[in-house]
Coordinates of N, CA and C in Angstrom, one line a residue:
Chain M
X1 N 17.9 -1.7 6.0 CA 16.6 -1.3 6.0 C 16.3 -1.6 4.3
X2 N 15.0 -2.0 3.9 CA 14.9 -1.9 2.5 C 14.3 -0.5 1.9
X3 N 14.8 -0.4 0.9 CA 14.3 1.4 0.3 C 13.7 0.7 -1.2
X4 N 12.6 1.4 -1.4 CA 12.0 1.5 -3.2 C 12.0 2.8 -3.5
X5 N 12.6 3.0 -4.7 CA 12.7 4.3 -5.5 C 11.9 4.4 -6.8
X6 N 11.1 5.4 -6.7 CA 10.5 5.3 -8.1 C 11.0 7.0 -8.5
X7 N 11.6 6.8 -9.9 CA 12.4 8.2 -10.1 C 11.6 8.8 -10.9
X8 N 10.3 8.4 -11.2 CA 9.6 9.4 -12.4 C 8.1 9.8 -11.4
X9 N 8.6 11.2 -11.2 CA 7.3 11.5 -10.2 C 6.0 11.7 -11.1
X10 N 6.1 11.8 -12.3 CA 5.1 11.9 -13.3 C 5.1 11.5 -14.7
X11 N 4.3 10.8 -15.2 CA 4.7 10.2 -16.3 C 3.1 10.5 -17.3
X12 N 3.1 10.7 -18.6 CA 2.0 10.9 -19.3 C 2.0 9.9 -20.8
X13 N 1.0 9.6 -21.0 CA 0.9 8.5 -22.3 C -0.1 8.9 -22.9
X14 N -0.2 8.8 -24.3 CA -1.4 8.9 -24.9 C -2.1 7.4 -25.4
X15 N -3.5 7.9 -25.3 CA -4.5 6.6 -25.1 C -4.2 6.0 -26.0
X16 N -3.8 4.5 -25.8 CA -3.7 3.1 -26.5 C -2.4 2.9 -26.9
X17 N -1.3 3.8 -26.6 CA -0.2 4.0 -26.6 C 0.9 2.8 -25.4
X18 N 1.8 2.6 -25.4 CA 2.9 1.8 -24.4 C 3.3 2.8 -22.8
X19 N 3.4 2.3 -22.0 CA 4.1 3.3 -21.0 C 4.8 2.6 -20.2
X20 N 5.8 2.9 -19.5 CA 6.6 2.2 -18.9 C 7.4 2.9 -17.2
X21 N 6.6 2.2 -16.5 CA 7.1 3.1 -14.9 C 8.1 2.4 -14.6
X22 N 9.4 3.1 -13.8 CA 10.6 2.6 -13.3 C 10.2 2.3 -11.8
X23 N 11.3 1.1 -11.4 CA 10.9 1.2 -10.0 C 12.4 0.5 -9.5
X24 N 13.2 0.9 -8.6 CA 14.4 0.5 -8.3 C 14.4 0.0 -6.6
X25 N 14.8 -0.9 -6.1 CA 14.9 -1.3 -4.6 C 16.2 -1.7 -4.1
X26 N 16.3 -1.6 -2.9 CA 17.5 -2.1 -2.1 C 17.4 -2.8 -1.1
X27 N 18.1 -4.1 -1.5 CA 17.9 -4.9 -0.1 C 19.0 -6.1 -0.4
X28 N 19.2 -6.6 0.9 CA 20.3 -7.7 0.8 C 20.0 -9.1 0.9
X29 N 18.6 -9.0 0.9 CA 18.0 -10.4 0.9 C 17.8 -11.1 -0.3
X30 N 17.5 -12.5 -0.6 CA 17.3 -13.2 -1.8 C 16.0 -13.4 -2.1
X31 N 15.0 -13.8 -1.4 CA 13.8 -14.0 -1.5 C 12.8 -12.8 -0.7
X32 N 11.9 -12.5 -1.9 CA 11.3 -11.3 -1.8 C 10.2 -11.3 -2.5
X33 N 9.2 -10.3 -2.5 CA 7.8 -10.3 -3.3 C 8.0 -8.3 -3.6
X34 N 7.6 -8.5 -4.8 CA 7.4 -6.9 -5.2 C 6.0 -6.6 -5.9
X35 N 5.8 -5.7 -5.6 CA 4.5 -5.4 -6.2 C 4.0 -4.1 -7.0
X36 N 3.0 -3.8 -7.8 CA 2.3 -2.8 -7.9 C 0.9 -2.5 -8.0
X37 N 0.7 -1.4 -7.5 CA -0.5 -1.0 -6.8 C -0.9 0.6 -7.6
X38 N -2.3 0.2 -8.2 CA -2.5 1.2 -8.6 C -3.6 2.4 -7.5
X39 N -3.6 3.6 -7.5 CA -4.4 4.4 -6.4 C -5.1 5.4 -7.3
X40 N -6.2 4.8 -8.1 CA -6.9 6.0 -8.4 C -7.5 7.3 -7.8
X41 N -8.3 8.3 -8.5 CA -9.1 9.7 -7.3 C -9.7 8.9 -6.2
X42 N -10.1 7.9 -6.5 CA -10.8 7.3 -5.6 C -10.0 7.1 -4.2
X43 N -9.2 7.1 -4.2 CA -7.9 6.8 -3.4 C -8.0 5.1 -2.9
X44 N -8.6 4.4 -3.3 CA -8.4 3.2 -2.7 C -7.1 2.5 -3.5
X45 N -6.4 1.6 -2.7 CA -5.3 1.2 -3.1 C -5.5 -0.6 -3.9
X46 N -5.1 -0.4 -5.4 CA -5.5 -1.9 -6.0 C -4.6 -2.3 -6.5
X47 N -4.5 -3.8 -6.2 CA -3.0 -4.5 -6.6 C -3.4 -4.8 -8.3
X48 N -2.3 -4.5 -8.8 CA -1.9 -4.3 -10.3 C -1.7 -5.7 -10.7
X49 N -0.2 -5.9 -9.9 CA 0.4 -7.2 -10.4 C 1.5 -7.4 -9.5
X50 N 1.9 -8.9 -9.3 CA 2.9 -9.1 -8.2 C 4.2 -10.1 -9.0
X51 N 5.3 -9.9 -8.0 CA 6.0 -11.3 -9.0 C 6.7 -11.5 -7.7
X52 N 7.1 -12.7 -7.8 CA 7.9 -13.5 -6.6 C 9.6 -13.4 -6.8
X53 N 10.4 -13.3 -6.4 CA 11.7 -13.1 -6.6 C 12.4 -14.2 -7.1
X54 N 12.1 -15.4 -6.7 CA 12.4 -16.6 -7.2 C 11.9 -17.0 -8.4
X55 N 11.1 -16.7 -9.0 CA 10.9 -16.8 -10.3 C 11.2 -15.6 -11.6
X56 N 12.0 -16.8 -12.2 CA 12.6 -15.8 -13.3 C 11.5 -15.4 -14.5
X57 N 10.3 -16.0 -14.5 CA 9.4 -15.1 -15.7 C 9.0 -14.1 -14.9
X58 N 8.8 -13.0 -16.0 CA 8.3 -11.7 -15.8 C 6.8 -11.7 -15.3
X59 N 6.2 -11.5 -14.5 CA 4.6 -11.7 -14.1 C 3.8 -10.5 -15.5
X60 N 2.5 -11.1 -15.5 CA 1.6 -10.8 -16.7 C 0.6 -11.1 -16.0
X61 N -0.4 -9.7 -16.6 CA -1.9 -9.6 -16.0 C -2.4 -8.9 -17.2
X62 N -2.8 -9.5 -18.4 CA -3.5 -8.7 -19.2 C -2.9 -7.8 -20.3
X63 N -3.1 -6.6 -19.8 CA -2.1 -5.7 -20.3 C -0.8 -5.1 -19.8
X64 N -0.9 -5.3 -18.4 CA 0.1 -5.4 -17.6 C 1.3 -6.1 -17.7
X65 N 2.6 -5.7 -17.7 CA 3.3 -6.9 -17.6 C 4.6 -5.9 -17.0
X66 N 5.6 -6.6 -16.3 CA 6.4 -6.3 -15.7 C 8.0 -6.7 -16.1
X67 N 9.2 -6.0 -16.0 CA 10.2 -6.5 -16.4 C 11.3 -6.4 -15.1
X68 N 11.3 -7.9 -14.6 CA 12.3 -8.1 -13.3 C 13.7 -8.4 -13.5
X69 N 14.3 -7.3 -13.2 CA 15.6 -7.7 -13.3 C 16.2 -7.6 -11.9
X70 N 16.5 -9.0 -11.3 CA 16.9 -9.2 -10.0 C 18.4 -8.7 -9.7
X71 N 19.1 -9.3 -10.7 CA 20.6 -8.5 -10.3 C 20.7 -7.0 -10.4
X72 N 20.1 -6.4 -11.2 CA 20.0 -4.9 -11.1 C 18.9 -4.2 -10.2
X73 N 18.3 -5.2 -9.4 CA 17.2 -4.6 -8.2 C 16.1 -3.6 -9.2
X74 N 15.8 -4.0 -10.1 CA 15.0 -3.0 -10.9 C 13.7 -4.2 -11.3
X75 N 12.1 -3.4 -11.1 CA 11.1 -3.8 -11.4 C 10.1 -2.8 -11.9
X76 N 10.2 -2.6 -13.6 CA 9.4 -2.0 -14.0 C 8.2 -2.5 -14.7
X77 N 6.7 -1.3 -14.5 CA 5.8 -1.5 -15.2 C 5.5 -1.5 -16.3
X78 N 5.3 -2.4 -17.1 CA 4.6 -1.6 -18.9 C 3.1 -1.8 -18.6
X79 N 2.5 -0.8 -19.2 CA 1.5 -0.7 -19.6 C 0.9 -0.6 -20.7
X80 N 0.3 -1.6 -21.6 CA 0.3 -1.7 -23.1 C -1.6 -0.9 -23.6
X81 N -1.5 -0.6 -24.6 CA -2.8 -0.1 -25.2 C -3.7 0.9 -23.8
X82 N -2.8 1.4 -23.7 CA -3.4 2.4 -22.0 C -4.7 3.1 -22.6
X83 N -5.3 2.9 -21.2 CA -6.9 3.5 -21.4 C -6.8 4.6 -20.0
X84 N -7.9 5.5 -20.5 CA -8.2 6.6 -20.0 C -8.6 6.1 -18.5
X85 N -8.9 4.7 -18.1 CA -9.1 4.4 -16.7 C -7.9 4.1 -16.3
X86 N -6.7 3.9 -16.7 CA -5.2 3.7 -16.4 C -4.8 4.8 -15.4
X87 N -5.3 6.2 -15.7 CA -4.8 7.5 -15.0 C -5.0 6.8 -13.4
X88 N -3.9 7.5 -12.6 CA -3.9 7.1 -11.5 C -2.3 7.1 -11.2
X89 N -2.4 7.2 -9.9 CA -0.8 7.0 -9.0 C -0.6 5.5 -9.2
X90 N 0.7 5.4 -9.4 CA 1.2 3.7 -9.2 C 2.1 3.6 -8.3
X91 N 2.1 2.9 -7.4 CA 2.7 2.6 -6.3 C 3.7 1.5 -6.6
X92 N 5.0 1.1 -6.4 CA 5.9 0.0 -6.6 C 6.2 -0.3 -5.0
X93 N 6.1 -1.7 -4.8 CA 6.2 -2.0 -3.1 C 6.8 -3.6 -3.0
X94 N 7.5 -3.6 -1.9 CA 8.7 -4.3 -1.7 C 8.3 -5.1 -0.1
X95 N 8.2 -6.6 -0.1 CA 7.8 -7.1 1.0 C 9.1 -8.6 0.7
X96 N 9.4 -8.6 2.3 CA 10.4 -9.6 2.7 C 9.7 -10.9 2.9
X97 N 10.4 -12.0 2.1 CA 9.7 -13.3 2.4 C 9.8 -13.6 3.6
X98 N 10.5 -13.1 4.2 CA 11.1 -13.9 5.8 C 10.2 -13.7 6.8
X99 N 10.2 -14.6 7.6 CA 8.6 -15.1 8.6 C 8.7 -14.1 9.3
X100 N 7.7 -13.2 10.0 CA 7.7 -12.2 10.6 C 7.9 -10.6 10.1
X101 N 7.8 -10.7 8.7 CA 8.4 -9.5 7.9 C 6.8 -9.3 7.1
X102 N 6.0 -8.7 8.0 CA 4.6 -8.5 7.3 C 4.9 -6.9 6.7
X103 N 5.7 -6.3 6.6 CA 5.6 -5.0 6.3 C 6.1 -4.8 4.5
X104 N 5.1 -4.3 4.3 CA 5.2 -3.7 2.9 C 5.8 -2.2 2.7
X105 N 7.4 -2.1 1.6 CA 8.0 -0.7 1.8 C 7.6 -0.4 0.5
X106 N 6.9 1.1 0.6 CA 6.3 1.7 -1.0 C 7.3 2.8 -1.2
X107 N 7.2 2.8 -2.5 CA 7.9 4.0 -3.1 C 6.8 5.1 -2.9
X108 N 7.7 6.3 -3.9 CA 6.5 7.4 -3.3 C 5.6 7.6 -4.4
X109 N 5.7 7.1 -5.7 CA 4.7 6.6 -6.4 C 5.1 7.4 -7.9
X110 N 4.3 7.3 -8.8 CA 4.4 8.1 -10.0 C 2.8 8.2 -10.5
X111 N 2.6 9.5 -10.6 CA 1.3 10.0 -11.0 C 1.4 9.6 -12.7
X112 N 0.6 8.7 -13.2 CA 0.4 8.8 -14.8 C -0.7 9.2 -15.2
X113 N -0.4 10.0 -16.1 CA -1.8 10.8 -17.0 C -2.1 9.9 -18.2
X114 N -3.5 9.7 -18.5 CA -3.4 9.3 -20.2 C -4.2 10.3 -20.7
X115 N -3.5 10.5 -21.8 CA -4.4 11.6 -22.8 C -5.1 11.1 -23.9
X116 N -6.4 11.7 -23.8 CA -7.0 11.2 -25.0 C -6.7 11.7 -26.7
Chain L
X1 N -19.0 -9.3 -1.2 CA -18.3 -9.0 0.0 C -17.8 -7.2 0.0
X2 N -18.1 -7.0 1.4 CA -17.6 -5.7 1.3 C -16.6 -5.5 1.7
X3 N -15.5 -6.4 2.3 CA -14.0 -6.4 1.6 C -13.5 -5.8 3.1
X4 N -13.0 -4.4 3.1 CA -12.5 -3.5 3.8 C -13.2 -2.3 4.3
X5 N -13.6 -2.1 5.6 CA -14.9 -1.1 5.3 C -14.1 0.2 6.7
X6 N -13.9 1.3 6.0 CA -13.1 2.2 6.9 C -14.4 3.3 7.3
X7 N -14.2 4.0 8.7 CA -15.4 4.8 8.7 C -14.3 5.5 10.0
X8 N -14.6 6.8 10.1 CA -15.6 7.9 8.5 C -14.3 8.0 7.5
X9 N -14.8 8.5 6.7 CA -14.3 8.9 5.3 C -13.5 9.8 5.4
X10 N -13.9 11.2 5.8 CA -12.8 12.6 6.5 C -13.5 12.9 8.0
X11 N -12.6 13.5 8.5 CA -12.8 14.0 10.0 C -11.8 15.2 10.2
X12 N -12.2 16.2 11.0 CA -11.3 17.7 11.0 C -11.3 17.2 12.9
X13 N -10.1 17.6 13.2 CA -10.1 17.5 14.2 C -9.5 18.6 15.0
X14 N -9.5 19.4 16.0 CA -8.8 20.2 16.8 C -7.7 19.8 17.6
X15 N -6.5 20.4 18.1 CA -5.3 19.9 18.1 C -5.5 19.6 19.8
X16 N -5.0 18.2 20.3 CA -5.4 17.3 21.3 C -6.7 16.9 21.5
X17 N -7.3 17.1 20.5 CA -8.5 15.9 20.5 C -8.3 14.4 20.4
X18 N -9.2 13.5 20.5 CA -8.8 12.3 20.4 C -10.2 11.8 19.3
X19 N -9.6 10.6 18.8 CA -10.6 9.8 18.0 C -10.1 8.5 18.0
X20 N -10.9 7.9 17.0 CA -10.8 6.4 16.7 C -11.2 6.2 15.5
X21 N -10.2 5.4 14.5 CA -10.5 5.3 13.2 C -11.1 3.6 13.1
X22 N -12.4 3.5 12.5 CA -12.5 2.0 12.4 C -12.3 1.5 11.1
X23 N -12.1 0.2 11.7 CA -11.5 -0.8 10.3 C -12.3 -2.0 10.7
X24 N -12.9 -2.5 9.6 CA -13.5 -3.7 9.6 C -13.2 -4.5 8.5
X25 N -13.2 -5.9 8.3 CA -13.0 -6.8 7.3 C -13.6 -8.0 7.4
X26 N -14.5 -8.3 6.2 CA -15.3 -9.6 6.5 C -14.6 -10.6 5.8
X27 N -13.6 -10.3 5.5 CA -12.9 -11.9 4.4 C -12.0 -13.2 5.2
X28 N -12.4 -12.7 6.8 CA -11.7 -13.8 7.7 C -10.0 -13.7 7.5
X29 N -9.7 -12.3 7.2 CA -8.2 -12.4 7.0 C -7.2 -12.4 8.6
X30 N -6.4 -13.1 8.5 CA -5.5 -13.1 10.2 C -5.0 -11.6 10.0
X31 N -4.2 -11.4 8.9 CA -3.6 -10.2 9.2 C -4.2 -8.7 8.8
X32 N -4.3 -7.8 9.6 CA -4.4 -6.5 9.5 C -3.4 -5.5 9.7
X33 N -3.6 -4.2 9.0 CA -2.2 -3.4 8.6 C -3.2 -1.6 8.6
X34 N -2.4 -0.8 9.5 CA -2.7 0.5 9.4 C -1.5 1.1 8.6
X35 N -2.2 2.3 7.5 CA -1.1 2.7 7.1 C -1.8 4.3 7.0
X36 N -0.5 5.0 7.0 CA -0.6 6.6 6.5 C 0.0 7.1 5.4
X37 N -0.7 7.7 4.8 CA 0.1 8.6 3.4 C -0.1 9.9 3.3
X38 N 1.1 10.4 3.6 CA 1.0 12.0 3.4 C 1.3 12.6 1.6
X39 N 1.0 13.9 1.8 CA 1.0 14.2 0.6 C 2.1 14.2 -0.5
X40 N 1.9 13.2 -1.6 CA 3.3 13.2 -2.8 C 4.2 11.9 -2.1
X41 N 3.7 11.3 -1.2 CA 4.7 10.0 -0.4 C 3.8 8.7 -0.5
X42 N 4.4 7.8 0.0 CA 4.0 6.3 -0.2 C 3.4 6.3 0.9
X43 N 3.1 5.0 1.3 CA 2.2 4.6 2.5 C 3.4 3.8 3.3
X44 N 3.1 4.7 4.7 CA 3.9 4.2 6.0 C 3.2 3.3 7.0
X45 N 3.7 2.2 7.3 CA 2.8 1.4 8.1 C 3.4 1.9 9.7
X46 N 1.7 2.1 10.4 CA 1.5 2.5 11.6 C 1.9 1.3 12.6
X47 N 1.0 0.8 12.6 CA 0.9 -0.6 13.3 C 0.2 -1.7 12.3
X48 N 0.2 -2.9 12.8 CA -0.3 -4.4 12.5 C -0.7 -5.4 13.4
X49 N -1.2 -6.4 12.6 CA -1.7 -7.3 13.7 C -1.9 -8.8 12.8
X50 N -1.1 -9.6 13.4 CA -1.4 -11.0 13.0 C -2.6 -12.3 13.4
X51 N -3.1 -11.2 14.0 CA -4.4 -12.2 14.8 C -5.3 -11.5 15.9
X52 N -6.4 -11.8 16.5 CA -6.8 -11.4 17.5 C -5.9 -11.8 18.4
X53 N -5.7 -10.5 19.2 CA -5.0 -10.6 20.7 C -3.6 -9.8 20.5
X54 N -3.2 -10.0 19.1 CA -1.7 -9.6 19.0 C -1.6 -8.6 17.7
X55 N -0.8 -7.6 18.1 CA -0.1 -6.4 17.6 C 1.0 -6.0 17.8
X56 N 1.3 -5.0 16.6 CA 3.0 -4.9 16.9 C 3.3 -3.3 15.9
X57 N 4.1 -2.8 16.4 CA 4.4 -1.5 15.8 C 5.0 -1.8 14.2
X58 N 4.8 -0.7 13.8 CA 5.2 -0.6 12.5 C 6.4 0.5 12.2
X59 N 6.6 1.1 11.3 CA 7.5 2.1 10.8 C 7.1 3.6 11.5
X60 N 6.0 4.0 12.0 CA 5.8 5.2 12.4 C 4.5 5.2 13.3
X61 N 5.0 4.4 14.3 CA 3.6 4.5 15.8 C 3.4 5.6 16.2
X62 N 4.8 6.0 16.7 CA 4.2 7.3 18.2 C 2.8 8.2 17.6
X63 N 2.0 8.0 18.6 CA 0.8 9.3 18.5 C -0.1 8.2 18.4
X64 N -0.2 7.2 18.3 CA -1.4 6.1 17.9 C -1.3 4.7 18.9
X65 N -2.6 4.5 18.6 CA -2.5 3.1 19.7 C -3.5 2.2 18.9
X66 N -3.4 0.8 19.1 CA -4.4 -0.1 17.9 C -5.0 -1.4 19.1
X67 N -6.1 -1.8 18.7 CA -6.3 -3.2 19.7 C -6.9 -4.2 18.5
X68 N -6.7 -5.4 18.8 CA -7.7 -6.3 18.3 C -8.2 -7.4 18.6
X69 N -9.6 -7.2 19.1 CA -10.2 -8.0 20.0 C -10.7 -8.9 18.9
X70 N -11.2 -8.7 18.1 CA -11.9 -10.2 17.2 C -11.1 -9.7 15.8
X71 N -10.8 -10.8 15.2 CA -10.6 -11.0 13.9 C -11.1 -10.2 13.0
X72 N -12.5 -9.3 12.9 CA -13.1 -8.9 12.1 C -12.2 -7.0 12.3
X73 N -11.9 -6.8 13.4 CA -12.1 -5.5 13.6 C -10.6 -5.1 14.1
X74 N -10.3 -3.9 13.6 CA -8.9 -3.5 14.0 C -8.8 -1.7 14.3
X75 N -9.3 -1.3 15.2 CA -9.3 0.1 15.3 C -7.9 1.0 15.5
X76 N -7.8 1.8 15.3 CA -6.8 3.0 15.3 C -7.3 4.0 16.0
X77 N -6.6 4.3 17.2 CA -6.7 5.3 18.4 C -5.8 6.4 18.1
X78 N -6.1 7.8 18.0 CA -5.3 8.9 18.1 C -5.7 9.7 19.5
X79 N -4.8 9.4 20.5 CA -5.0 10.0 21.8 C -5.0 11.8 22.0
X80 N -4.1 12.2 21.2 CA -3.8 13.9 21.3 C -3.5 14.2 20.3
X81 N -4.4 14.5 19.2 CA -4.3 15.1 17.8 C -3.0 15.9 17.8
X82 N -2.2 16.2 16.7 CA -1.4 17.0 16.7 C -1.5 17.3 14.9
X83 N -1.2 18.2 14.3 CA -0.9 18.6 13.2 C 0.1 17.7 12.5
X84 N 0.9 16.9 12.7 CA 1.4 16.4 12.0 C 1.0 15.0 11.6
X85 N -0.1 14.7 12.4 CA -1.1 13.8 12.1 C -2.2 13.8 11.1
X86 N -2.3 14.9 10.7 CA -2.8 15.2 9.5 C -2.5 14.2 7.9
X87 N -3.1 13.5 7.5 CA -2.9 12.5 6.3 C -3.8 11.6 6.0
X88 N -4.1 10.8 5.0 CA -4.9 9.9 4.6 C -4.5 8.4 5.5
X89 N -5.5 7.8 5.9 CA -5.2 6.8 6.7 C -6.0 5.6 6.0
X90 N -5.0 4.3 5.3 CA -5.7 3.0 4.8 C -5.3 2.1 6.0
X91 N -6.8 1.4 6.1 CA -6.4 -0.1 6.6 C -6.2 -1.1 5.3
X92 N -5.6 -1.9 5.8 CA -5.9 -3.2 4.8 C -5.9 -4.5 5.3
X93 N -5.8 -5.4 4.8 CA -5.8 -6.9 5.4 C -5.2 -7.9 4.3
X94 N -4.9 -9.0 4.8 CA -4.6 -10.3 4.0 C -4.9 -11.4 5.0
X95 N -4.6 -12.7 4.3 CA -4.6 -13.9 4.7 C -3.0 -14.2 5.1
X96 N -3.3 -15.4 5.8 CA -2.0 -15.8 6.2 C -1.3 -16.7 5.3
X97 N 0.0 -16.9 5.5 CA 0.8 -17.8 4.6 C 1.0 -16.8 3.0
X98 N 0.7 -17.5 2.0 CA 1.0 -16.9 0.9 C 0.1 -16.0 0.7
X99 N -1.0 -16.2 0.9 CA -2.0 -15.1 0.9 C -1.5 -13.8 1.3
X100 N -0.4 -13.8 2.4 CA -0.5 -12.4 3.1 C 0.7 -11.5 2.1
X101 N 0.4 -12.2 0.8 CA 1.3 -11.2 -0.2 C 0.5 -10.2 -0.8
X102 N -0.9 -10.6 -0.8 CA -1.8 -9.7 -1.7 C -3.1 -9.2 -0.6
X103 N -2.8 -7.5 -0.5 CA -3.4 -6.9 0.7 C -4.7 -6.4 0.0
X104 N -5.6 -6.4 1.0 CA -6.9 -5.9 0.2 C -6.6 -4.3 0.9
X105 N -7.1 -3.2 0.2 CA -7.3 -1.8 1.0 C -8.3 -1.6 1.3
X106 N -8.6 -0.8 2.5 CA -10.0 0.0 2.6 C -10.0 1.3 1.6
X107 N -11.1 2.3 1.8 CA -10.9 3.4 1.0 C -10.3 4.6 1.1
X108 N -9.7 4.4 2.5 CA -8.9 5.4 3.4 C -10.1 6.3 3.9
X109 N -9.1 7.0 4.8 CA -9.9 8.2 6.0 C -9.1 9.1 6.1
X110 N -9.7 10.3 5.2 CA -8.6 11.8 5.5 C -9.0 12.5 6.8
X111 N -8.0 12.3 7.5 CA -7.9 12.9 8.7 C -7.3 14.5 8.6
X112 N -7.9 15.7 9.2 CA -7.0 17.0 9.3 C -7.1 17.3 10.5
X113 N -6.0 17.7 11.2 CA -5.7 18.2 12.4 C -5.4 19.5 12.5
X114 N -6.2 20.7 13.0 CA -6.3 22.3 13.0 C -5.9 22.7 14.5

């Protein structure tokens, strides 16, 4: 079974600085998808960024980028120019590309605090 | 578009009571999911559906039931509430194919069983 591990329960960053959130995963599959979701105090889960495992290029969405290391099974999220609105829980998630595997497997999350 | 709508947002139940969490989406998504989130934990899949009339168990289905009579609605039923079911419940949906990778979540329903 696949597992997702986020080793940092909490992180903090100064406004306008850069922070990196770590995520590792365990799988025997070669084709899969990885995601970072943000959960602000409103509780709603919001997709931040996604990465297809077959793509070597790291995904980027504005201030958010990932460092995808397939061999190391690592998928970290970098937030540049941090803003107060980035404060939230961040969840890393894995999904198999195999047909019939609709389940997203989540890590336990990292709570990000942004200090003014 | 409303996206994914969950009701109620909050509910307190007594042990042994039953209730239904409602979930509706207006995006014509084929796939729908129910997750629960316990304090300090990630989300765990309870049940999911790949289309009307088709449902399947996820990681933690015990104590729950679902039905999918229409594309839009995916209610989650708790028959005999237990304190272990105290959690925040999230409904989500996605389209089929490549779109299945992008889940749209509802705002969550906080359930407390006393």
